[in-house]
CSV table of C-alpha atoms (C1' of nucleotides) in Angstrom, one decimal:
chain,number,residue,atom,x,y,z
A,1488,MET,CA,4.4,19.4,-58.3
A,1489,LYS,CA,4.3,17.1,-55.5
A,1490,GLU,CA,1.6,17.7,-53.1
A,1491,THR,CA,3.0,19.2,-49.7
A,1492,LYS,CA,1.9,16.9,-46.6
A,1493,SER,CA,1.9,19.0,-43.2
A,1494,ILE,CA,1.6,17.5,-39.6
A,1495,VAL,CA,-0.7,19.8,-37.0
A,1496,TRP,CA,0.2,19.1,-33.9
A,1497,PHE,CA,-2.9,20.1,-31.9
A,1498,ARG,CA,-2.1,20.5,-28.0
A,1499,GLN,CA,-4.2,23.1,-26.1
A,1500,ASP,CA,-5.7,24.8,-29.4
A,1501,LEU,CA,-8.1,21.6,-29.9
A,1502,ARG,CA,-10.2,23.8,-32.4
A,1503,LEU,CA,-10.9,23.8,-36.1
A,1504,LYS,CA,-11.7,27.1,-36.5
A,1505,GLU,CA,-9.6,30.4,-35.9
A,1506,ASN,CA,-6.5,27.8,-35.9
A,1507,PRO,CA,-3.8,29.7,-37.1
A,1508,ALA,CA,-1.0,26.5,-37.1
A,1509,LEU,CA,-4.1,24.8,-38.7
A,1510,GLU,CA,-4.8,27.3,-41.2
A,1511,PHE,CA,-1.3,27.7,-42.5
A,1512,ALA,CA,-1.1,24.1,-43.1
A,1513,VAL,CA,-4.2,23.9,-44.9
A,1514,SER,CA,-2.4,26.5,-47.1
A,1515,LEU,CA,0.3,24.2,-48.2
A,1516,GLY,CA,-1.7,21.4,-48.9
A,1517,LYS,CA,-2.7,18.2,-46.6
A,1518,VAL,CA,-3.0,18.1,-43.3
A,1519,LEU,CA,-2.0,15.2,-40.5
A,1520,PRO,CA,-4.1,15.8,-37.3
A,1521,ILE,CA,-2.3,14.8,-34.3
A,1522,TYR,CA,-2.5,14.6,-30.4
A,1523,ILE,CA,0.3,13.4,-28.1
A,1524,LEU,CA,-0.3,12.5,-24.6
A,1525,ASP,CA,3.1,13.5,-23.4
A,1526,GLN,CA,3.5,12.7,-19.5
A,1527,GLU,CA,7.4,12.3,-20.0
A,1528,ASN,CA,7.8,15.8,-19.9
A,1529,ALA,CA,5.4,17.4,-17.9
A,1530,GLY,CA,7.5,16.8,-14.8
A,1531,ASP,CA,5.8,18.1,-11.7
A,1532,TRP,CA,2.3,18.9,-13.6
A,1533,PRO,CA,1.0,16.2,-15.5
A,1534,PRO,CA,-3.1,16.5,-16.1
A,1535,GLY,CA,-4.9,16.2,-13.0
A,1536,LYS,CA,-7.9,13.8,-12.7
A,1537,ALA,CA,-10.3,16.6,-14.1
A,1538,SER,CA,-8.0,17.7,-17.0
A,1539,ARG,CA,-7.7,14.2,-18.1
A,1540,TRP,CA,-11.6,13.8,-18.0
A,1541,TRP,CA,-11.9,17.3,-20.3
A,1542,LEU,CA,-9.4,16.3,-22.5
A,1543,HIS,CA,-10.5,13.1,-23.2
A,1544,HIS,CA,-14.3,14.2,-24.3
A,1545,SER,CA,-12.2,17.4,-26.2
A,1546,LEU,CA,-10.2,14.9,-28.1
A,1547,ALA,CA,-13.1,13.0,-28.9
A,1548,SER,CA,-15.1,16.3,-30.2
A,1549,LEU,CA,-12.1,17.1,-32.2
A,1550,ASP,CA,-11.9,13.9,-33.8
A,1551,ASN,CA,-15.4,13.8,-34.9
A,1552,ALA,CA,-15.2,17.3,-36.1
A,1553,LEU,CA,-12.4,15.4,-38.6
A,1554,ASN,CA,-14.2,12.8,-39.0
A,1555,GLY,CA,-12.4,10.4,-37.1
A,1556,SER,CA,-8.7,11.0,-38.8
A,1557,LEU,CA,-7.1,12.2,-35.6
A,1558,CYS,CA,-4.5,10.4,-34.7
A,1559,THR,CA,-3.5,10.2,-31.0
A,1560,PHE,CA,-0.4,9.1,-29.3
A,1561,ASN,CA,0.9,8.8,-25.9
A,1562,GLY,CA,4.8,8.9,-25.1
A,1563,ASP,CA,7.7,11.1,-25.8
A,1564,PRO,CA,6.8,13.6,-28.5
A,1565,PHE,CA,10.2,14.1,-30.4
A,1566,LYS,CA,10.4,10.4,-30.7
A,1567,ILE,CA,6.6,10.2,-32.1
A,1568,LEU,CA,7.2,12.8,-34.8
A,1569,THR,CA,10.4,12.0,-36.1
A,1570,GLU,CA,9.1,8.4,-36.4
A,1571,LEU,CA,5.8,9.9,-38.2
A,1572,ILE,CA,8.1,12.4,-40.3
A,1573,ALA,CA,10.2,9.1,-41.7
A,1574,ASP,CA,6.9,7.0,-42.1
A,1575,GLU,CA,4.4,9.3,-43.7
A,1576,ASN,CA,6.9,11.4,-46.3
A,1577,ILE,CA,5.9,14.8,-44.0
A,1578,ASN,CA,6.9,18.1,-45.5
A,1579,ASN,CA,5.8,20.5,-42.7
A,1580,VAL,CA,5.3,20.2,-39.1
A,1581,PHE,CA,3.2,23.2,-37.3
A,1582,TRP,CA,1.9,24.1,-33.9
A,1583,ASN,CA,0.1,26.6,-31.9
A,1584,ARG,CA,2.4,27.8,-28.9
A,1585,CYS,CA,2.0,26.4,-25.3
A,1586,TYR,CA,3.5,28.5,-22.3
A,1587,GLU,CA,4.1,26.4,-19.6
A,1588,PRO,CA,8.2,26.3,-18.8
A,1589,TRP,CA,8.5,22.7,-19.6
A,1590,GLN,CA,6.4,22.6,-22.7
A,1591,VAL,CA,8.6,26.0,-23.7
A,1592,SER,CA,11.6,24.1,-23.6
A,1593,ARG,CA,10.8,20.6,-24.6
A,1594,ASP,CA,9.3,22.6,-28.1
A,1595,LYS,CA,12.0,24.6,-28.6
A,1596,THR,CA,14.3,21.4,-29.0
A,1597,ILE,CA,12.0,19.4,-31.0
A,1598,LYS,CA,11.7,22.6,-33.6
A,1599,CYS,CA,15.4,23.0,-33.6
A,1600,GLU,CA,15.8,19.3,-34.1
A,1601,ILE,CA,13.2,18.8,-36.6
A,1602,LYS,CA,14.9,21.8,-38.8
A,1603,LYS,CA,17.7,19.7,-39.0
A,1604,LEU,CA,16.3,16.8,-40.7
A,1605,GLY,CA,15.2,19.6,-43.4
A,1606,LEU,CA,11.3,20.5,-42.4
A,1607,ASN,CA,9.6,23.1,-42.3
A,1608,VAL,CA,9.0,23.6,-38.7
A,1609,LYS,CA,6.7,26.8,-37.6
A,1610,SER,CA,5.0,27.8,-34.3
A,1611,PHE,CA,1.8,30.5,-34.1
A,1612,ASN,CA,0.0,32.3,-31.2
A,1613,GLY,CA,-3.5,30.6,-30.9
A,1614,SER,CA,-3.9,30.8,-27.2
A,1615,LEU,CA,-3.3,34.7,-26.2
A,1616,LEU,CA,-4.0,38.2,-26.9
A,1617,HIS,CA,-0.5,39.0,-26.6
A,1618,GLU,CA,2.7,36.9,-26.7
A,1619,PRO,CA,4.1,37.5,-22.9
A,1620,TRP,CA,7.6,38.8,-24.2
A,1621,GLU,CA,5.8,41.3,-25.9
A,1622,VAL,CA,4.6,43.2,-23.4
A,1623,SER,CA,6.9,44.9,-20.8
A,1624,LYS,CA,7.9,48.1,-19.5
A,1625,SER,CA,10.0,50.8,-21.5
A,1626,ASP,CA,12.8,49.4,-19.7
A,1627,GLY,CA,12.3,46.2,-20.7
A,1628,THR,CA,11.6,44.3,-17.7
A,1629,PRO,CA,7.9,42.9,-16.8
A,1630,TYR,CA,5.1,44.5,-15.1
A,1631,LYS,CA,4.4,43.1,-11.9
A,1632,VAL,CA,1.2,45.5,-11.4
A,1633,PHE,CA,-1.9,44.4,-13.0
A,1634,THR,CA,-3.3,47.9,-14.2
A,1635,PRO,CA,-0.6,49.5,-16.0
A,1636,TYR,CA,0.4,45.9,-17.8
A,1637,TYR,CA,-3.6,46.2,-18.9
A,1638,ARG,CA,-3.1,49.7,-19.9
A,1639,GLN,CA,0.0,48.5,-21.8
A,1640,THR,CA,-1.9,46.2,-23.8
A,1641,LEU,CA,-4.8,47.9,-24.3
A,1642,SER,CA,-2.7,50.7,-26.1
A,1643,LYS,CA,-1.3,48.2,-28.8
A,1644,GLY,CA,-5.0,47.9,-30.2
A,1645,THR,CA,-7.7,45.6,-30.0
A,1646,PRO,CA,-6.5,42.1,-30.5
A,1647,LYS,CA,-6.5,40.7,-33.8
A,1648,LYS,CA,-9.0,38.6,-35.4
A,1649,LEU,CA,-8.6,35.3,-36.4
A,1650,HIS,CA,-10.0,33.4,-39.7
A,1651,SER,CA,-11.8,30.3,-40.2
A,1652,ASP,CA,-12.5,30.3,-44.2
A,1653,TYR,CA,-10.1,28.1,-44.8
A,1654,LEU,CA,-11.6,25.4,-43.6
A,1655,THR,CA,-13.6,24.7,-46.5
A,1656,ASN,CA,-9.9,23.9,-47.9
A,1657,LEU,CA,-9.2,21.3,-45.5
A,1658,ASN,CA,-7.8,18.3,-46.9
A,1659,LEU,CA,-6.9,15.3,-44.2
A,1660,VAL,CA,-4.5,12.6,-44.8
A,1661,SER,CA,-6.8,9.5,-43.4
A,1662,ASN,CA,-4.4,6.9,-41.8
A,1663,SER,CA,-6.8,4.1,-40.2
A,1664,LYS,CA,-4.1,2.5,-38.8
A,1665,LEU,CA,-3.1,5.3,-36.3
A,1666,SER,CA,-6.6,6.9,-36.1
A,1667,GLY,CA,-9.1,6.0,-33.9
A,1668,LYS,CA,-7.2,5.7,-30.7
A,1669,LEU,CA,-8.0,8.0,-28.0
A,1670,ASP,CA,-9.1,5.1,-25.5
A,1671,SER,CA,-5.7,3.8,-25.8
A,1672,LEU,CA,-4.5,7.0,-23.7
A,1673,ASN,CA,-6.5,6.0,-20.6
A,1674,LEU,CA,-7.6,9.5,-19.7
A,1675,LEU,CA,-11.1,8.4,-18.4
A,1676,SER,CA,-11.8,6.5,-15.1
A,1677,GLU,CA,-15.4,4.4,-15.6
A,1678,ASP,CA,-16.9,5.9,-12.4
A,1679,LYS,CA,-19.8,7.6,-10.8
A,1680,TRP,CA,-18.0,10.9,-10.9
A,1681,SER,CA,-17.0,10.9,-14.7
A,1682,LYS,CA,-20.8,9.5,-15.5
A,1683,GLU,CA,-22.1,13.0,-13.7
A,1684,MET,CA,-19.3,15.2,-15.2
A,1685,ILE,CA,-21.2,15.1,-18.8
A,1686,LEU,CA,-24.0,16.3,-17.0
A,1687,ASN,CA,-22.4,19.4,-16.2
A,1688,TRP,CA,-20.4,19.9,-19.1
A,1689,THR,CA,-19.6,19.6,-22.9
A,1690,PRO,CA,-15.9,19.7,-23.8
A,1691,GLY,CA,-15.0,21.0,-27.8
A,1692,GLU,CA,-15.3,23.5,-30.1
A,1693,ASP,CA,-19.3,23.5,-30.4
A,1694,GLY,CA,-19.9,23.2,-26.3
A,1695,ALA,CA,-17.4,26.4,-25.9
A,1696,GLU,CA,-19.3,28.2,-28.6
A,1697,ASN,CA,-22.8,27.4,-26.8
A,1698,SER,CA,-21.3,28.1,-23.4
A,1699,LEU,CA,-20.4,31.8,-25.3
A,1700,VAL,CA,-23.8,32.2,-26.0
A,1701,THR,CA,-25.4,31.6,-22.9
A,1702,PHE,CA,-23.1,34.1,-21.4
A,1703,LEU,CA,-23.8,36.9,-23.7
A,1704,THR,CA,-27.0,36.7,-23.1
A,1705,ARG,CA,-27.8,35.4,-19.8
A,1706,GLY,CA,-24.5,36.2,-17.9
A,1707,LEU,CA,-23.2,39.1,-19.4
A,1708,PRO,CA,-25.8,42.0,-19.0
A,1709,GLN,CA,-25.3,41.5,-15.4
A,1710,TYR,CA,-21.8,40.6,-15.1
A,1711,LYS,CA,-20.0,43.4,-13.3
A,1712,ARG,CA,-22.3,42.7,-10.0
A,1713,GLY,CA,-23.5,39.5,-10.6
A,1714,ARG,CA,-20.3,37.7,-11.2
A,1715,ASP,CA,-19.8,37.9,-7.2
A,1716,TYR,CA,-22.6,35.9,-6.5
A,1717,PRO,CA,-21.8,31.8,-6.5
A,1718,SER,CA,-26.0,31.3,-7.0
A,1719,MET,CA,-26.5,33.2,-10.0
A,1720,GLU,CA,-25.9,32.4,-13.5
A,1721,ALA,CA,-23.4,35.8,-14.0
A,1722,VAL,CA,-20.2,34.0,-14.7
A,1723,SER,CA,-18.9,32.9,-18.2
A,1724,ARG,CA,-17.9,29.0,-17.1
A,1725,LEU,CA,-15.2,29.2,-20.1
A,1726,SER,CA,-12.0,28.8,-18.3
A,1727,PRO,CA,-11.9,24.9,-19.3
A,1728,HIS,CA,-12.9,25.6,-23.0
A,1729,LEU,CA,-10.0,28.8,-23.1
A,1730,HIS,CA,-7.7,26.3,-21.2
A,1731,PHE,CA,-7.8,23.7,-23.8
A,1732,GLY,CA,-8.3,26.2,-26.7
A,1733,GLU,CA,-11.5,25.0,-27.9
A,1734,VAL,CA,-11.7,28.9,-28.2
A,1735,SER,CA,-9.5,31.7,-28.6
A,1736,PRO,CA,-9.4,34.9,-26.5
A,1737,ASN,CA,-9.6,36.8,-29.3
A,1738,HIS,CA,-12.6,35.6,-30.1
A,1739,LEU,CA,-14.1,35.8,-26.9
A,1740,TRP,CA,-13.1,39.4,-27.0
A,1741,HIS,CA,-14.4,40.3,-29.9
A,1742,ALA,CA,-17.7,38.2,-29.6
A,1743,VAL,CA,-18.1,40.4,-26.4
A,1744,THR,CA,-17.5,43.7,-27.6
A,1745,GLU,CA,-19.9,43.0,-30.6
A,1746,PHE,CA,-22.6,42.1,-28.5
A,1747,ALA,CA,-21.9,44.7,-26.0
A,1748,SER,CA,-22.0,47.3,-28.7
A,1749,HIS,CA,-25.3,46.4,-29.9
A,1750,ASN,CA,-26.8,46.0,-26.5
A,1751,LYS,CA,-25.5,48.7,-24.2
A,1752,LEU,CA,-23.5,46.8,-22.4
A,1753,ASP,CA,-20.2,48.4,-22.3
A,1754,THR,CA,-19.2,48.4,-18.9
A,1755,GLN,CA,-20.3,44.9,-18.5
A,1756,ALA,CA,-18.0,44.0,-21.3
A,1757,GLU,CA,-15.0,45.9,-20.0
A,1758,HIS,CA,-15.1,44.1,-16.9
A,1759,TYR,CA,-15.3,40.4,-18.8
A,1760,GLN,CA,-12.2,41.6,-21.0
A,1761,ARG,CA,-10.6,42.7,-17.7
A,1762,GLU,CA,-10.8,39.1,-16.6
A,1763,LEU,CA,-9.4,37.9,-20.0
A,1764,ALA,CA,-6.1,40.5,-19.3
A,1765,TRP,CA,-5.5,38.8,-15.7
A,1766,ARG,CA,-5.7,35.6,-17.7
A,1767,GLU,CA,-2.9,37.3,-19.8
A,1768,PHE,CA,-1.0,38.9,-17.0
A,1769,SER,CA,-0.3,35.6,-15.4
A,1770,TYR,CA,1.2,34.1,-18.8
A,1771,SER,CA,3.1,36.9,-18.9
A,1772,LEU,CA,4.2,36.5,-14.7
A,1773,LEU,CA,5.0,32.6,-15.4
A,1774,HIS,CA,7.0,33.6,-18.8
A,1775,TYR,CA,9.6,36.1,-16.8
A,1776,PHE,CA,9.1,34.3,-13.7
A,1777,PRO,CA,9.4,30.6,-14.8
A,1778,ASP,CA,9.5,28.9,-11.3
A,1779,LEU,CA,6.3,30.9,-10.1
A,1780,ASP,CA,4.5,27.6,-9.7
A,1781,VAL,CA,6.8,26.8,-6.9
A,1782,LYS,CA,8.5,29.7,-5.8
A,1783,ASN,CA,7.0,32.6,-4.2
A,1784,LEU,CA,7.4,35.6,-6.5
A,1785,ASN,CA,8.2,37.8,-3.2
A,1786,ASN,CA,11.0,36.0,-1.6
A,1787,ARG,CA,10.1,37.4,2.1
A,1788,PHE,CA,7.4,34.1,2.6
A,1789,ASP,CA,10.1,31.8,1.6
A,1790,GLU,CA,10.8,32.0,5.8
A,1791,PHE,CA,6.9,31.7,6.3
A,1792,PRO,CA,5.7,29.1,9.2
A,1793,TRP,CA,3.4,27.3,7.3
A,1794,ASN,CA,1.2,24.6,9.4
A,1795,LYS,CA,2.1,20.9,8.1
A,1796,ASN,CA,-1.2,19.5,9.8
A,1797,THR,CA,-2.5,17.3,6.7
A,1798,GLU,CA,-5.5,16.7,8.6
A,1799,LEU,CA,-6.7,20.1,8.6
A,1800,ILE,CA,-5.9,19.7,4.8
A,1801,LYS,CA,-7.8,16.7,4.4
A,1802,LYS,CA,-10.6,18.1,5.9
A,1803,TRP,CA,-10.6,21.4,3.4
A,1804,CYS,CA,-10.6,19.2,0.5
A,1805,ALA,CA,-13.6,17.1,1.5
A,1806,GLY,CA,-15.2,20.1,2.5
A,1807,GLN,CA,-15.7,19.5,5.8
A,1808,THR,CA,-14.5,22.6,7.7
A,1809,GLY,CA,-17.7,23.2,9.4
A,1810,TYR,CA,-17.8,26.5,7.5
A,1811,PRO,CA,-20.7,26.0,4.8
A,1812,LEU,CA,-19.4,28.6,2.3
A,1813,ILE,CA,-16.0,27.1,2.4
A,1814,ASP,CA,-17.4,23.3,2.2
A,1815,ALA,CA,-20.1,24.2,-0.8
A,1816,GLY,CA,-17.3,25.5,-2.7
A,1817,MET,CA,-15.0,22.5,-1.8
A,1818,ARG,CA,-17.7,20.1,-2.9
A,1819,GLU,CA,-18.8,22.1,-6.1
A,1820,LEU,CA,-15.1,21.5,-7.0
A,1821,SER,CA,-15.1,17.7,-6.2
A,1822,ASN,CA,-18.3,17.2,-8.1
A,1823,THR,CA,-18.1,19.2,-11.0
A,1824,GLY,CA,-14.2,20.3,-11.5
A,1825,TYR,CA,-15.1,23.4,-11.2
A,1826,MET,CA,-15.4,26.3,-8.5
A,1827,HIS,CA,-17.0,30.2,-8.5
A,1828,ASN,CA,-14.6,32.6,-8.9
A,1829,ARG,CA,-15.3,34.2,-5.7
A,1830,VAL,CA,-15.9,31.0,-3.8
A,1831,ARG,CA,-12.1,30.2,-4.6
A,1832,MET,CA,-10.8,33.2,-3.3
A,1833,ILE,CA,-12.5,32.8,-0.2
A,1834,THR,CA,-11.6,28.7,0.0
A,1835,ALA,CA,-8.1,29.6,-0.8
A,1836,SER,CA,-8.0,32.5,1.8
A,1837,PHE,CA,-9.5,30.2,4.4
A,1838,LEU,CA,-6.3,27.8,3.9
A,1839,VAL,CA,-3.9,29.7,3.3
A,1840,LYS,CA,-4.7,32.5,6.2
A,1841,ASN,CA,-7.1,30.5,8.6
A,1842,LEU,CA,-5.4,27.0,8.5
A,1843,LEU,CA,-1.7,28.4,7.6
A,1844,VAL,CA,-1.6,25.8,4.8
A,1845,ASP,CA,1.2,26.5,2.6
A,1846,TRP,CA,-0.2,28.1,-0.9
A,1847,ARG,CA,1.5,25.3,-2.9
A,1848,SER,CA,-0.8,22.6,-1.2
A,1849,GLY,CA,-3.9,24.4,-2.2
A,1850,ALA,CA,-2.6,24.9,-5.7
A,1851,GLN,CA,-1.8,21.4,-6.0
A,1852,TYR,CA,-5.3,20.0,-5.1
A,1853,PHE,CA,-6.9,22.6,-7.4
A,1854,TRP,CA,-4.6,21.0,-10.2
A,1855,ASP,CA,-6.3,17.7,-9.6
A,1856,ALA,CA,-9.8,18.9,-9.1
A,1857,LEU,CA,-10.1,21.5,-11.8
A,1858,VAL,CA,-11.1,21.1,-15.1
A,1859,ASP,CA,-10.0,24.5,-16.1
A,1860,ALA,CA,-6.3,23.7,-14.3
A,1861,ASP,CA,-4.2,26.1,-15.8
A,1862,LEU,CA,-0.3,26.5,-14.5
A,1863,ALA,CA,-0.2,29.9,-15.2
A,1864,ASN,CA,-3.2,31.0,-14.1
A,1865,ASN,CA,-3.2,28.4,-10.8
A,1866,SER,CA,0.2,29.7,-9.3
A,1867,CYS,CA,-0.5,33.2,-9.7
A,1868,SER,CA,-3.9,33.4,-8.5
A,1869,TRP,CA,-2.9,31.2,-5.4
A,1870,GLN,CA,0.0,33.6,-4.7
A,1871,TRP,CA,-2.1,36.7,-5.3
A,1872,VAL,CA,-4.6,35.3,-2.4
A,1873,ALA,CA,-1.5,33.8,-0.3
A,1874,GLY,CA,0.1,37.7,-0.9
A,1875,SER,CA,3.2,36.4,-1.8
A,1876,GLY,CA,2.2,37.0,-6.0
A,1877,ALA,CA,2.4,40.1,-8.1
A,1878,ASP,CA,-0.3,42.6,-7.2
A,1879,ALA,CA,-1.1,40.8,-4.4
A,1880,ALA,CA,-4.0,41.5,-1.6
A,1881,PRO,CA,-2.0,42.8,1.4
A,1882,TYR,CA,-1.7,40.6,4.3
A,1883,PHE,CA,-4.4,42.1,6.5
A,1884,ARG,CA,-7.2,41.4,4.1
A,1885,ILE,CA,-8.1,38.2,5.4
A,1886,PHE,CA,-11.7,37.0,4.1
A,1887,ASN,CA,-14.0,36.0,6.9
A,1888,PRO,CA,-16.1,33.4,5.6
A,1889,VAL,CA,-19.1,33.6,7.2
A,1890,THR,CA,-19.6,37.8,6.6
A,1891,GLN,CA,-18.6,36.7,3.1
A,1892,SER,CA,-21.3,33.9,3.0
A,1893,LYS,CA,-24.0,36.6,4.5
A,1894,LYS,CA,-23.0,39.2,1.9
A,1895,PHE,CA,-22.5,37.2,-1.4
A,1896,ASP,CA,-25.0,34.3,-0.4
A,1897,PRO,CA,-27.6,36.0,1.4
A,1898,ASP,CA,-30.3,33.5,0.8
A,1899,ALA,CA,-27.8,30.4,1.0
A,1900,LYS,CA,-29.1,29.0,-2.1
A,1901,TYR,CA,-25.4,28.1,-3.6
A,1902,ILE,CA,-24.7,26.6,0.2
A,1903,LYS,CA,-28.0,24.2,0.1
A,1904,GLN,CA,-27.1,23.2,-3.4
A,1905,TRP,CA,-24.2,21.8,-2.2
A,1906,ILE,CA,-24.7,20.8,1.4
A,1907,PRO,CA,-27.8,18.8,1.6
A,1908,GLU,CA,-27.4,18.1,5.3
A,1909,LEU,CA,-28.0,21.7,5.7
A,1910,THR,CA,-31.5,22.1,3.8
A,1911,ASP,CA,-33.3,22.6,6.8
A,1912,CYS,CA,-31.4,24.9,8.4
A,1913,PRO,CA,-32.9,28.5,8.9
A,1914,ASN,CA,-31.1,31.6,7.3
A,1915,LYS,CA,-30.1,32.9,10.1
A,1916,TYR,CA,-28.0,30.0,11.4
A,1917,ILE,CA,-26.7,28.8,7.8
A,1918,HIS,CA,-23.7,30.5,7.5
A,1919,ASP,CA,-22.3,29.7,10.8
A,1920,PRO,CA,-24.0,26.6,12.3
A,1921,SER,CA,-21.2,26.0,14.7
A,1922,SER,CA,-22.2,29.6,16.9
A,1923,ALA,CA,-25.9,28.5,16.9
A,1924,PRO,CA,-27.6,27.4,19.8
A,1925,SER,CA,-27.6,23.5,19.3
A,1926,SER,CA,-31.1,22.7,20.6
A,1927,GLU,CA,-32.5,25.4,18.0
A,1928,LEU,CA,-30.3,23.3,15.4
A,1929,GLN,CA,-31.6,20.2,16.6
A,1930,TYR,CA,-35.3,21.1,16.2
A,1931,PHE,CA,-34.4,21.4,12.3
A,1932,GLY,CA,-32.5,17.9,12.3
A,1933,ILE,CA,-29.0,19.6,12.4
A,1934,ARG,CA,-26.4,17.8,15.0
A,1935,ILE,CA,-23.1,19.9,15.0
A,1936,GLY,CA,-20.5,17.7,15.1
A,1937,LYS,CA,-22.6,14.5,13.7
A,1938,THR,CA,-25.0,15.7,10.7
A,1939,TYR,CA,-22.7,18.5,10.1
A,1940,PRO,CA,-18.8,19.2,11.0
A,1941,SER,CA,-18.4,21.8,13.7
A,1942,ALA,CA,-16.1,24.5,12.6
A,1943,ILE,CA,-12.7,23.1,12.7
A,1944,VAL,CA,-10.8,26.8,13.5
A,1945,ASP,CA,-12.1,29.8,15.4
A,1946,LEU,CA,-12.2,32.5,12.9
A,1947,LYS,CA,-10.9,35.5,15.3
A,1948,ALA,CA,-8.1,33.4,17.0
A,1949,SER,CA,-6.9,32.1,13.3
A,1950,ARG,CA,-6.5,35.1,12.4
A,1951,GLU,CA,-4.8,36.9,15.0
A,1952,ALA,CA,-2.6,34.0,14.1
A,1953,ALA,CA,-2.4,34.6,10.8
A,1954,LEU,CA,-1.4,38.4,11.3
A,1955,ASN,CA,1.1,37.3,13.6
A,1956,ALA,CA,2.9,34.9,11.5
A,1957,TYR,CA,2.9,37.8,8.8
A,1958,HIS,CA,4.0,40.4,11.3
A,1959,SER,CA,7.0,37.4,11.9
A,1960,LEU,CA,8.4,38.0,8.2
A,1961,LYS,CA,11.7,39.8,7.9
A,1962,LYS,CA,12.3,41.8,4.7
A,1963,ILE,CA,14.9,39.8,2.7
A,1964,SER,CA,16.7,40.9,-0.4
B,438,DC,C1',17.5,60.3,-10.9
B,439,DC,C1',13.9,61.8,-8.4
B,440,DT,C1',9.0,61.9,-6.9
B,441,DG,C1',4.3,61.5,-6.2
B,442,DG,C1',0.4,58.6,-6.4
B,443,DA,C1',-1.5,54.1,-7.2
B,444,DG,C1',-2.4,49.4,-6.2
B,445,DT,C1',-9.0,43.4,-8.3
B,446,DT,C1',-12.1,41.2,-5.3
B,447,DG,C1',-11.8,43.1,3.4
B,448,DT,C1',-12.8,43.2,8.1
B,449,DC,C1',-13.4,45.6,12.3
B,450,DC,C1',-13.8,49.3,15.4
B,451,DT,C1',-15.4,53.7,16.3
B,452,DA,C1',-17.8,57.9,16.6
C,33,DT,C1',-27.7,52.1,11.9
C,34,DT,C1',-23.6,53.8,9.2
C,35,DA,C1',-19.6,55.5,7.0
C,36,DG,C1',-15.2,56.4,7.2
C,37,DG,C1',-10.8,55.4,8.7
C,38,DA,C1',-7.4,52.1,10.1
C,39,DC,C1',-4.8,48.5,9.2
C,40,DA,C1',2.1,49.0,7.2
C,41,DA,C1',4.5,49.7,4.4
C,42,DC,C1',5.9,48.7,0.4
C,43,DT,C1',7.0,48.6,-4.1
C,44,DC,C1',5.6,49.7,-8.8
C,45,DC,C1',5.5,53.2,-12.3
C,46,DA,C1',4.7,57.2,-15.1
C,47,DG,C1',6.2,61.5,-15.9
DNA sequence: CCTGGAGTTGTCCTA
DNA sequence: TTAGGACAACTCCAG
């Protein structure tokens, strides 16, 4: 019998373990592992700067795990796949599903066309606990409120466990003509930022597992309360690993459950699993509302009088708003490609509600700057903050960056980590230096407007303006 | 179809 | 000093 040769098309499943597409391919015979950088079909959402950095290193790690036999390409997947199929005598093509609308329609076409060539083509679920179309209300319409959505998924039983035992039988096609071309994707820029990024992160399957172990031992025991404090090591920092599929949500779900059961941490674990479920909820919403990335879920917001002042946006991006917690968050983001969850909410709320800037501008910047930039999560979360999204924050819920700062960064540890010019500022003034007496600050070498920016908006006045703007919205539909 | 209870993460004012 | 209610009204969802 002739040996079967399968292409495994890696996309957002950059791991060998618990990979359903790879598992199936291995069960049939030899595997040709490939990655295609597709910027032609990506429309408005090609990978941003931070994502490209992560992708490069994650691919390098995957290639290493495959003993250098990962074949990388840059271009249109259909063209590349059909050429490969012809040149390499391929019998099967397998992949794990992606869920961004442009990916869905691209993959649908490719699947159909390759089947026409007589090949066996199959896609698998390697990235979600539940397929988005498998969770809906009894009448078939999508959930728009998280808690009932979550209850429904829980009632479906624990997420299934994925397997890794097939890896002992992994039999790779080696093709030195096609492999070793990672650098030609040009994902990396040779700058100071790139070099410093590697100090913060270890992209790849092993790095993901290490992050998980760190989280279980140090973060999970204090997760419920600690996750609100940006200077604590309580959050998982697994989001980029999850986005690129270096670990599956199933693995995280079970690892957390198991660890919790041995350590009496069930409540903590439940709270983390709720966050995994929010990710699922976002994917579900993007599935049912594919233009969620650009269109308000609540169309009443279509008439919102957004502020078009680009100077304000620039200052927000640069971490120069004069509100230390906001600036610390934005600088953490630009330096590390990451921002603590609570600070994301506060910086986003500030942009949308104090500066009255369209949430889409914020989403665009986050997309470029975040290593975990994820279309479903990013779009849903920004709409949630803006008030236009599903189960959204009520419009009168406007974060006060100074109050939040005092509450969640009381000793200003996080602020001082990212804003060196305030290192010597006394705690009493550091949460809102613009309102401190300048003579006092001068004593500590701080001159507002010179060494640190003065506040770009008045909180009280901008809050009032936001409330008025929201009040002006009429009900449409 | 009707109905009642609920809805991730706040802030501010008042007594 | 602190706790509780107002903020505004909606839509969602399960029974």
